[in-house]
C-alpha cells in the first residue's frame, strides 16, 4: 500500500473520530442564531474549538472520500464515480457553509450581544448560504452510493449498512442540532468504515498478484 493510499485511508477514518471529539466539545450544534451567540458569549473557546474540529472533519472526509472512490473504481466503476463526485461536491458545499458560519462567529467576537446577533444572522442567512445549504444533502447521497459499492469490493453488508445509517444519522443530527445524535451517528459511521477500509486494503495486494500471474501466463 503506497503512502498516498495509506494517507487517504487514514483520513477517511480520522474524519469521524475528529467529529466525535468536536461534538463532545462544542456547546451547541443548533442553527439558531441566538443559541450560537449565547454559546460564543458563554464558552467562546469551546465553541471555536468545536467549529474548528468540524472544519477539520470535513477536510479529512473529502480527502478520505476521494481515496475511497478511487479504491472502489476497479470493482464498482459507476457507483464509485457517481458516489465520489457527489460526496466530494457535497463536502465542498458543507465546507463553504461551515466556513461562513465560522467567519460570522469570528466577526461577532467582542461585539455587543444584540449587535452581534444581527451581524451573525445577516451573514449566515445571506442569499449564497441560503442557496447552498439545501445542497449539502448531496454529500449524503454520495456516501450512500459509495457504501453500496463497498459490498462489491468484499466489505461485509453490515459495514455498508452502518455507513448508510451513520450518514443518515449525522445529517439528522446536524439538522436538529442534536449533539448526542451527531456523536452516535459518527461512531456508527466509523464502525462501518473500519471493516470497509480493511476489505479494500486486503483486496489490493490480491488484485496485484492476480494481474502478475495473468501477465506471466500471457
PDB file of C-alpha atoms in Angstrom:
ATOM      1  CA  UNK A   1       0.000   0.000   0.000  1.00  0.00           C
ATOM      2  CA  UNK A   2       1.511   3.330  -1.078  1.00  0.00           C
ATOM      3  CA  UNK A   3       1.941   6.227   1.313  1.00  0.00           C
ATOM      4  CA  UNK A   4      -0.693   8.209  -0.595  1.00  0.00           C
ATOM      5  CA  UNK A   5      -3.219   5.394  -0.246  1.00  0.00           C
ATOM      6  CA  UNK A   6      -2.348   4.996   3.411  1.00  0.00           C
ATOM      7  CA  UNK A   7      -2.892   8.715   3.956  1.00  0.00           C
ATOM      8  CA  UNK A   8      -6.266   8.549   2.203  1.00  0.00           C
ATOM      9  CA  UNK A   9      -7.445   5.606   4.269  1.00  0.00           C
ATOM     10  CA  UNK A  10      -6.211   7.274   7.459  1.00  0.00           C
ATOM     11  CA  UNK A  11      -8.041  10.498   6.579  1.00  0.00           C
ATOM     12  CA  UNK A  12     -11.271   8.582   5.997  1.00  0.00           C
ATOM     13  CA  UNK A  13     -11.088   7.005   9.445  1.00  0.00           C
ATOM     14  CA  UNK A  14      -9.801  10.116  11.204  1.00  0.00           C
ATOM     15  CA  UNK A  15     -12.728  12.214   9.969  1.00  0.00           C
ATOM     16  CA  UNK A  16     -15.429  10.587  12.151  1.00  0.00           C
ATOM     17  CA  UNK A  17     -13.062  10.450  15.131  1.00  0.00           C
ATOM     18  CA  UNK A  18     -12.408  14.178  14.869  1.00  0.00           C
ATOM     19  CA  UNK A  19     -16.124  14.943  14.706  1.00  0.00           C
ATOM     20  CA  UNK A  20     -16.841  12.750  17.730  1.00  0.00           C
ATOM     21  CA  UNK A  21     -14.383  14.878  19.696  1.00  0.00           C
ATOM     22  CA  UNK A  22     -15.750  18.071  18.160  1.00  0.00           C
ATOM     23  CA  UNK A  23     -19.317  17.098  19.003  1.00  0.00           C
ATOM     24  CA  UNK A  24     -18.328  16.456  22.598  1.00  0.00           C
ATOM     25  CA  UNK A  25     -16.510  19.800  22.883  1.00  0.00           C
ATOM     26  CA  UNK A  26     -18.834  22.248  21.132  1.00  0.00           C
ATOM     27  CA  UNK A  27     -21.557  23.754  23.360  1.00  0.00           C
ATOM     28  CA  UNK A  28     -24.239  23.709  20.650  1.00  0.00           C
ATOM     29  CA  UNK A  29     -24.813  22.462  17.116  1.00  0.00           C
ATOM     30  CA  UNK A  30     -28.038  24.397  16.733  1.00  0.00           C
ATOM     31  CA  UNK A  31     -28.527  26.634  13.684  1.00  0.00           C
ATOM     32  CA  UNK A  32     -30.446  29.073  15.866  1.00  0.00           C
ATOM     33  CA  UNK A  33     -28.615  32.408  15.860  1.00  0.00           C
ATOM     34  CA  UNK A  34     -29.490  33.203  19.462  1.00  0.00           C
ATOM     35  CA  UNK A  35     -28.172  29.878  20.747  1.00  0.00           C
ATOM     36  CA  UNK A  36     -24.940  30.212  18.799  1.00  0.00           C
ATOM     37  CA  UNK A  37     -24.338  33.752  20.051  1.00  0.00           C
ATOM     38  CA  UNK A  38     -25.106  32.664  23.611  1.00  0.00           C
ATOM     39  CA  UNK A  39     -22.656  29.758  23.268  1.00  0.00           C
ATOM     40  CA  UNK A  40     -19.962  32.108  21.931  1.00  0.00           C
ATOM     41  CA  UNK A  41     -20.544  34.502  24.807  1.00  0.00           C
ATOM     42  CA  UNK A  42     -20.713  31.819  27.484  1.00  0.00           C
ATOM     43  CA  UNK A  43     -17.966  29.451  26.324  1.00  0.00           C
ATOM     44  CA  UNK A  44     -16.110  31.073  23.456  1.00  0.00           C
ATOM     45  CA  UNK A  45     -13.081  28.767  23.468  1.00  0.00           C
ATOM     46  CA  UNK A  46     -15.140  25.567  23.415  1.00  0.00           C
ATOM     47  CA  UNK A  47     -17.354  26.923  20.639  1.00  0.00           C
ATOM     48  CA  UNK A  48     -14.421  27.975  18.458  1.00  0.00           C
ATOM     49  CA  UNK A  49     -12.592  24.703  19.125  1.00  0.00           C
ATOM     50  CA  UNK A  50     -15.678  22.699  18.164  1.00  0.00           C
ATOM     51  CA  UNK A  51     -16.182  24.700  14.960  1.00  0.00           C
ATOM     52  CA  UNK A  52     -12.511  24.219  14.059  1.00  0.00           C
ATOM     53  CA  UNK A  53     -12.794  20.463  14.568  1.00  0.00           C
ATOM     54  CA  UNK A  54     -15.888  20.415  12.363  1.00  0.00           C
ATOM     55  CA  UNK A  55     -13.918  22.074   9.572  1.00  0.00           C
ATOM     56  CA  UNK A  56     -11.046  19.625  10.003  1.00  0.00           C
ATOM     57  CA  UNK A  57     -13.550  16.764   9.860  1.00  0.00           C
ATOM     58  CA  UNK A  58     -14.936  17.967   6.538  1.00  0.00           C
ATOM     59  CA  UNK A  59     -11.452  18.303   5.016  1.00  0.00           C
ATOM     60  CA  UNK A  60     -10.491  14.817   6.215  1.00  0.00           C
ATOM     61  CA  UNK A  61     -13.739  13.327   4.895  1.00  0.00           C
ATOM     62  CA  UNK A  62     -13.246  14.930   1.488  1.00  0.00           C
ATOM     63  CA  UNK A  63      -9.695  13.567   1.240  1.00  0.00           C
ATOM     64  CA  UNK A  64     -10.798  10.165   2.503  1.00  0.00           C
ATOM     65  CA  UNK A  65     -13.750  10.038   0.149  1.00  0.00           C
ATOM     66  CA  UNK A  66     -11.501  10.678  -2.838  1.00  0.00           C
ATOM     67  CA  UNK A  67      -9.334   7.725  -1.782  1.00  0.00           C
ATOM     68  CA  UNK A  68     -12.413   5.551  -1.217  1.00  0.00           C
ATOM     69  CA  UNK A  69     -13.830   6.326  -4.658  1.00  0.00           C
ATOM     70  CA  UNK A  70     -10.504   5.576  -6.353  1.00  0.00           C
ATOM     71  CA  UNK A  71     -10.082   2.343  -4.378  1.00  0.00           C
ATOM     72  CA  UNK A  72     -13.593   1.212  -5.324  1.00  0.00           C
ATOM     73  CA  UNK A  73     -13.334   2.185  -9.002  1.00  0.00           C
ATOM     74  CA  UNK A  74     -11.891  -1.159 -10.240  1.00  0.00           C
ATOM     75  CA  UNK A  75     -14.718  -3.161  -8.610  1.00  0.00           C
ATOM     76  CA  UNK A  76     -17.691  -0.774  -8.999  1.00  0.00           C
ATOM     77  CA  UNK A  77     -16.744   1.934 -11.513  1.00  0.00           C
ATOM     78  CA  UNK A  78     -20.177   3.563 -11.938  1.00  0.00           C
ATOM     79  CA  UNK A  79     -21.077   3.663  -8.257  1.00  0.00           C
ATOM     80  CA  UNK A  80     -17.563   4.795  -7.330  1.00  0.00           C
ATOM     81  CA  UNK A  81     -17.540   7.583  -9.922  1.00  0.00           C
ATOM     82  CA  UNK A  82     -21.011   8.948  -9.229  1.00  0.00           C
ATOM     83  CA  UNK A  83     -20.753   8.459  -5.468  1.00  0.00           C
ATOM     84  CA  UNK A  84     -17.290  10.000  -5.319  1.00  0.00           C
ATOM     85  CA  UNK A  85     -18.240  13.086  -7.320  1.00  0.00           C
ATOM     86  CA  UNK A  86     -21.402  13.679  -5.285  1.00  0.00           C
ATOM     87  CA  UNK A  87     -19.693  13.080  -1.930  1.00  0.00           C
ATOM     88  CA  UNK A  88     -16.779  15.402  -2.720  1.00  0.00           C
ATOM     89  CA  UNK A  89     -19.044  18.086  -4.217  1.00  0.00           C
ATOM     90  CA  UNK A  90     -21.329  17.868  -1.212  1.00  0.00           C
ATOM     91  CA  UNK A  91     -18.348  18.014   1.121  1.00  0.00           C
ATOM     92  CA  UNK A  92     -17.134  21.208  -0.545  1.00  0.00           C
ATOM     93  CA  UNK A  93     -20.586  22.741  -0.123  1.00  0.00           C
ATOM     94  CA  UNK A  94     -20.600  21.792   3.563  1.00  0.00           C
ATOM     95  CA  UNK A  95     -17.106  23.284   3.894  1.00  0.00           C
ATOM     96  CA  UNK A  96     -18.307  26.545   2.342  1.00  0.00           C
ATOM     97  CA  UNK A  97     -21.368  26.814   4.596  1.00  0.00           C
ATOM     98  CA  UNK A  98     -19.387  25.961   7.727  1.00  0.00           C
ATOM     99  CA  UNK A  99     -16.668  28.438   6.765  1.00  0.00           C
ATOM    100  CA  UNK A 100     -19.279  31.193   6.521  1.00  0.00           C
ATOM    101  CA  UNK A 101     -20.571  30.288   9.983  1.00  0.00           C
ATOM    102  CA  UNK A 102     -17.027  30.279  11.363  1.00  0.00           C
ATOM    103  CA  UNK A 103     -16.345  33.642   9.758  1.00  0.00           C
ATOM    104  CA  UNK A 104     -19.555  35.033  11.217  1.00  0.00           C
ATOM    105  CA  UNK A 105     -18.561  33.761  14.656  1.00  0.00           C
ATOM    106  CA  UNK A 106     -15.180  35.473  14.355  1.00  0.00           C
ATOM    107  CA  UNK A 107     -16.849  38.702  13.229  1.00  0.00           C
ATOM    108  CA  UNK A 108     -19.004  38.997  16.340  1.00  0.00           C
ATOM    109  CA  UNK A 109     -16.301  38.254  18.926  1.00  0.00           C
ATOM    110  CA  UNK A 110     -16.208  41.100  21.419  1.00  0.00           C
ATOM    111  CA  UNK A 111     -19.292  42.762  19.909  1.00  0.00           C
ATOM    112  CA  UNK A 112     -22.386  43.698  21.908  1.00  0.00           C
ATOM    113  CA  UNK A 113     -24.720  40.619  22.013  1.00  0.00           C
ATOM    114  CA  UNK A 114     -27.646  42.397  20.348  1.00  0.00           C
ATOM    115  CA  UNK A 115     -25.472  43.809  17.587  1.00  0.00           C
ATOM    116  CA  UNK A 116     -23.574  40.534  17.287  1.00  0.00           C
ATOM    117  CA  UNK A 117     -26.802  38.589  16.807  1.00  0.00           C
ATOM    118  CA  UNK A 118     -27.863  40.921  13.994  1.00  0.00           C
ATOM    119  CA  UNK A 119     -24.456  40.648  12.270  1.00  0.00           C
ATOM    120  CA  UNK A 120     -24.303  36.878  12.683  1.00  0.00           C
ATOM    121  CA  UNK A 121     -27.829  36.433  11.312  1.00  0.00           C
ATOM    122  CA  UNK A 122     -27.145  38.748   8.370  1.00  0.00           C
ATOM    123  CA  UNK A 123     -24.036  36.808   7.344  1.00  0.00           C
ATOM    124  CA  UNK A 124     -25.389  33.277   7.826  1.00  0.00           C
ATOM    125  CA  UNK A 125     -28.721  33.999   6.132  1.00  0.00           C
ATOM    126  CA  UNK A 126     -27.219  35.590   3.039  1.00  0.00           C
ATOM    127  CA  UNK A 127     -28.504  34.563  -0.370  1.00  0.00           C
ATOM    128  CA  UNK A 128     -25.387  32.498  -1.136  1.00  0.00           C
ATOM    129  CA  UNK A 129     -25.605  30.492   2.087  1.00  0.00           C
ATOM    130  CA  UNK A 130     -29.372  30.014   1.774  1.00  0.00           C
ATOM    131  CA  UNK A 131     -28.922  28.701  -1.759  1.00  0.00           C
ATOM    132  CA  UNK A 132     -26.186  26.228  -0.867  1.00  0.00           C
ATOM    133  CA  UNK A 133     -27.466  24.896   2.466  1.00  0.00           C
ATOM    134  CA  UNK A 134     -30.099  22.529   0.952  1.00  0.00           C
ATOM    135  CA  UNK A 135     -27.455  21.118  -1.409  1.00  0.00           C
ATOM    136  CA  UNK A 136     -25.437  19.711   1.488  1.00  0.00           C
ATOM    137  CA  UNK A 137     -27.555  16.552   1.191  1.00  0.00           C
ATOM    138  CA  UNK A 138     -25.591  15.756  -1.980  1.00  0.00           C
ATOM    139  CA  UNK A 139     -22.730  14.559   0.232  1.00  0.00           C
ATOM    140  CA  UNK A 140     -25.041  12.080   1.968  1.00  0.00           C
ATOM    141  CA  UNK A 141     -26.259  10.684  -1.351  1.00  0.00           C
ATOM    142  CA  UNK A 142     -22.671  10.209  -2.494  1.00  0.00           C
ATOM    143  CA  UNK A 143     -21.656   8.416   0.697  1.00  0.00           C
ATOM    144  CA  UNK A 144     -24.646   6.086   0.446  1.00  0.00           C
ATOM    145  CA  UNK A 145     -23.654   5.142  -3.114  1.00  0.00           C
ATOM    146  CA  UNK A 146     -20.061   4.531  -2.003  1.00  0.00           C
ATOM    147  CA  UNK A 147     -21.337   2.401   0.879  1.00  0.00           C
ATOM    148  CA  UNK A 148     -23.207   0.206  -1.595  1.00  0.00           C
ATOM    149  CA  UNK A 149     -20.079  -0.003  -3.734  1.00  0.00           C
ATOM    150  CA  UNK A 150     -18.015  -1.308  -0.805  1.00  0.00           C
ATOM    151  CA  UNK A 151     -20.006  -4.551  -0.832  1.00  0.00           C
ATOM    152  CA  UNK A 152     -18.771  -5.192  -4.370  1.00  0.00           C
ATOM    153  CA  UNK A 153     -15.213  -4.866  -3.070  1.00  0.00           C
ATOM    154  CA  UNK A 154     -15.723  -7.534  -0.440  1.00  0.00           C
ATOM    155  CA  UNK A 155     -16.814  -5.433   2.535  1.00  0.00           C
ATOM    156  CA  UNK A 156     -19.475  -7.015   4.790  1.00  0.00           C
ATOM    157  CA  UNK A 157     -23.046  -5.870   4.191  1.00  0.00           C
ATOM    158  CA  UNK A 158     -23.264  -4.836   7.822  1.00  0.00           C
ATOM    159  CA  UNK A 159     -20.397  -2.414   7.209  1.00  0.00           C
ATOM    160  CA  UNK A 160     -22.251  -0.815   4.290  1.00  0.00           C
ATOM    161  CA  UNK A 161     -25.423  -0.667   6.404  1.00  0.00           C
ATOM    162  CA  UNK A 162     -23.502   1.074   9.203  1.00  0.00           C
ATOM    163  CA  UNK A 163     -22.100   3.640   6.774  1.00  0.00           C
ATOM    164  CA  UNK A 164     -25.584   4.377   5.429  1.00  0.00           C
ATOM    165  CA  UNK A 165     -27.096   4.539   8.914  1.00  0.00           C
ATOM    166  CA  UNK A 166     -24.294   6.764  10.187  1.00  0.00           C
ATOM    167  CA  UNK A 167     -24.621   9.093   7.196  1.00  0.00           C
ATOM    168  CA  UNK A 168     -28.372   9.479   7.640  1.00  0.00           C
ATOM    169  CA  UNK A 169     -27.961   9.857  11.394  1.00  0.00           C
ATOM    170  CA  UNK A 170     -25.364  12.616  11.220  1.00  0.00           C
ATOM    171  CA  UNK A 171     -27.486  14.524   8.714  1.00  0.00           C
ATOM    172  CA  UNK A 172     -30.473  14.277  11.031  1.00  0.00           C
ATOM    173  CA  UNK A 173     -28.303  15.235  13.997  1.00  0.00           C
ATOM    174  CA  UNK A 174     -26.989  18.390  12.376  1.00  0.00           C
ATOM    175  CA  UNK A 175     -30.465  19.212  11.088  1.00  0.00           C
ATOM    176  CA  UNK A 176     -31.969  19.058  14.570  1.00  0.00           C
ATOM    177  CA  UNK A 177     -28.901  20.383  16.393  1.00  0.00           C
ATOM    178  CA  UNK A 178     -28.658  17.196  18.466  1.00  0.00           C
ATOM    179  CA  UNK A 179     -25.113  16.685  19.763  1.00  0.00           C
ATOM    180  CA  UNK A 180     -25.782  13.157  21.117  1.00  0.00           C
ATOM    181  CA  UNK A 181     -27.227  12.058  17.770  1.00  0.00           C
ATOM    182  CA  UNK A 182     -24.298  13.515  15.828  1.00  0.00           C
ATOM    183  CA  UNK A 183     -21.756  11.814  18.097  1.00  0.00           C
ATOM    184  CA  UNK A 184     -23.600   8.473  17.935  1.00  0.00           C
ATOM    185  CA  UNK A 185     -24.005   8.726  14.145  1.00  0.00           C
ATOM    186  CA  UNK A 186     -20.299   9.345  13.561  1.00  0.00           C
ATOM    187  CA  UNK A 187     -19.470   6.440  15.869  1.00  0.00           C
ATOM    188  CA  UNK A 188     -21.707   4.187  13.746  1.00  0.00           C
ATOM    189  CA  UNK A 189     -20.159   5.616  10.566  1.00  0.00           C
ATOM    190  CA  UNK A 190     -16.689   4.822  11.874  1.00  0.00           C
ATOM    191  CA  UNK A 191     -17.804   1.299  12.811  1.00  0.00           C
ATOM    192  CA  UNK A 192     -18.815   0.783   9.185  1.00  0.00           C
ATOM    193  CA  UNK A 193     -15.774   2.423   7.613  1.00  0.00           C
ATOM    194  CA  UNK A 194     -13.225   0.338   9.542  1.00  0.00           C
ATOM    195  CA  UNK A 195     -14.199  -3.063   8.018  1.00  0.00           C
ATOM    196  CA  UNK A 196     -14.776  -1.424   4.622  1.00  0.00           C
ATOM    197  CA  UNK A 197     -11.270   0.041   4.593  1.00  0.00           C
ATOM    198  CA  UNK A 198      -9.852  -3.266   5.854  1.00  0.00           C
ATOM    199  CA  UNK A 199     -11.543  -5.113   2.980  1.00  0.00           C
ATOM    200  CA  UNK A 200     -10.229  -2.668   0.397  1.00  0.00           C
ATOM    201  CA  UNK A 201      -6.682  -2.765   1.770  1.00  0.00           C
ATOM    202  CA  UNK A 202      -6.737  -6.570   1.824  1.00  0.00           C
ATOM    203  CA  UNK A 203      -8.113  -6.771  -1.720  1.00  0.00           C
ATOM    204  CA  UNK A 204      -5.483  -4.537  -3.353  1.00  0.00           C
ATOM    205  CA  UNK A 205      -2.459  -6.848  -2.910  1.00  0.00           C
ATOM    206  CA  UNK A 206      -4.524  -9.806  -4.102  1.00  0.00           C
ATOM    207  CA  UNK A 207      -5.511  -7.867  -7.181  1.00  0.00           C
ATOM    208  CA  UNK A 208      -1.885  -7.108  -7.994  1.00  0.00           C
ATOM    209  CA  UNK A 209      -0.928 -10.774  -7.581  1.00  0.00           C
ATOM    210  CA  UNK A 210      -3.660 -11.814  -9.998  1.00  0.00           C
ATOM    211  CA  UNK A 211      -2.505  -9.247 -12.549  1.00  0.00           C
ATOM    212  CA  UNK A 212       1.092 -10.507 -12.213  1.00  0.00           C
ATOM    213  CA  UNK A 213       0.011 -14.123 -12.749  1.00  0.00           C
ATOM    214  CA  UNK A 214      -2.088 -13.177 -15.793  1.00  0.00           C
ATOM    215  CA  UNK A 215       0.827 -11.220 -17.261  1.00  0.00           C
ATOM    216  CA  UNK A 216       3.217 -14.151 -16.705  1.00  0.00           C
ATOM    217  CA  UNK A 217       0.826 -16.612 -18.378  1.00  0.00           C
ATOM    218  CA  UNK A 218       0.342 -14.315 -21.342  1.00  0.00           C
TER     219      UNK A 218
END
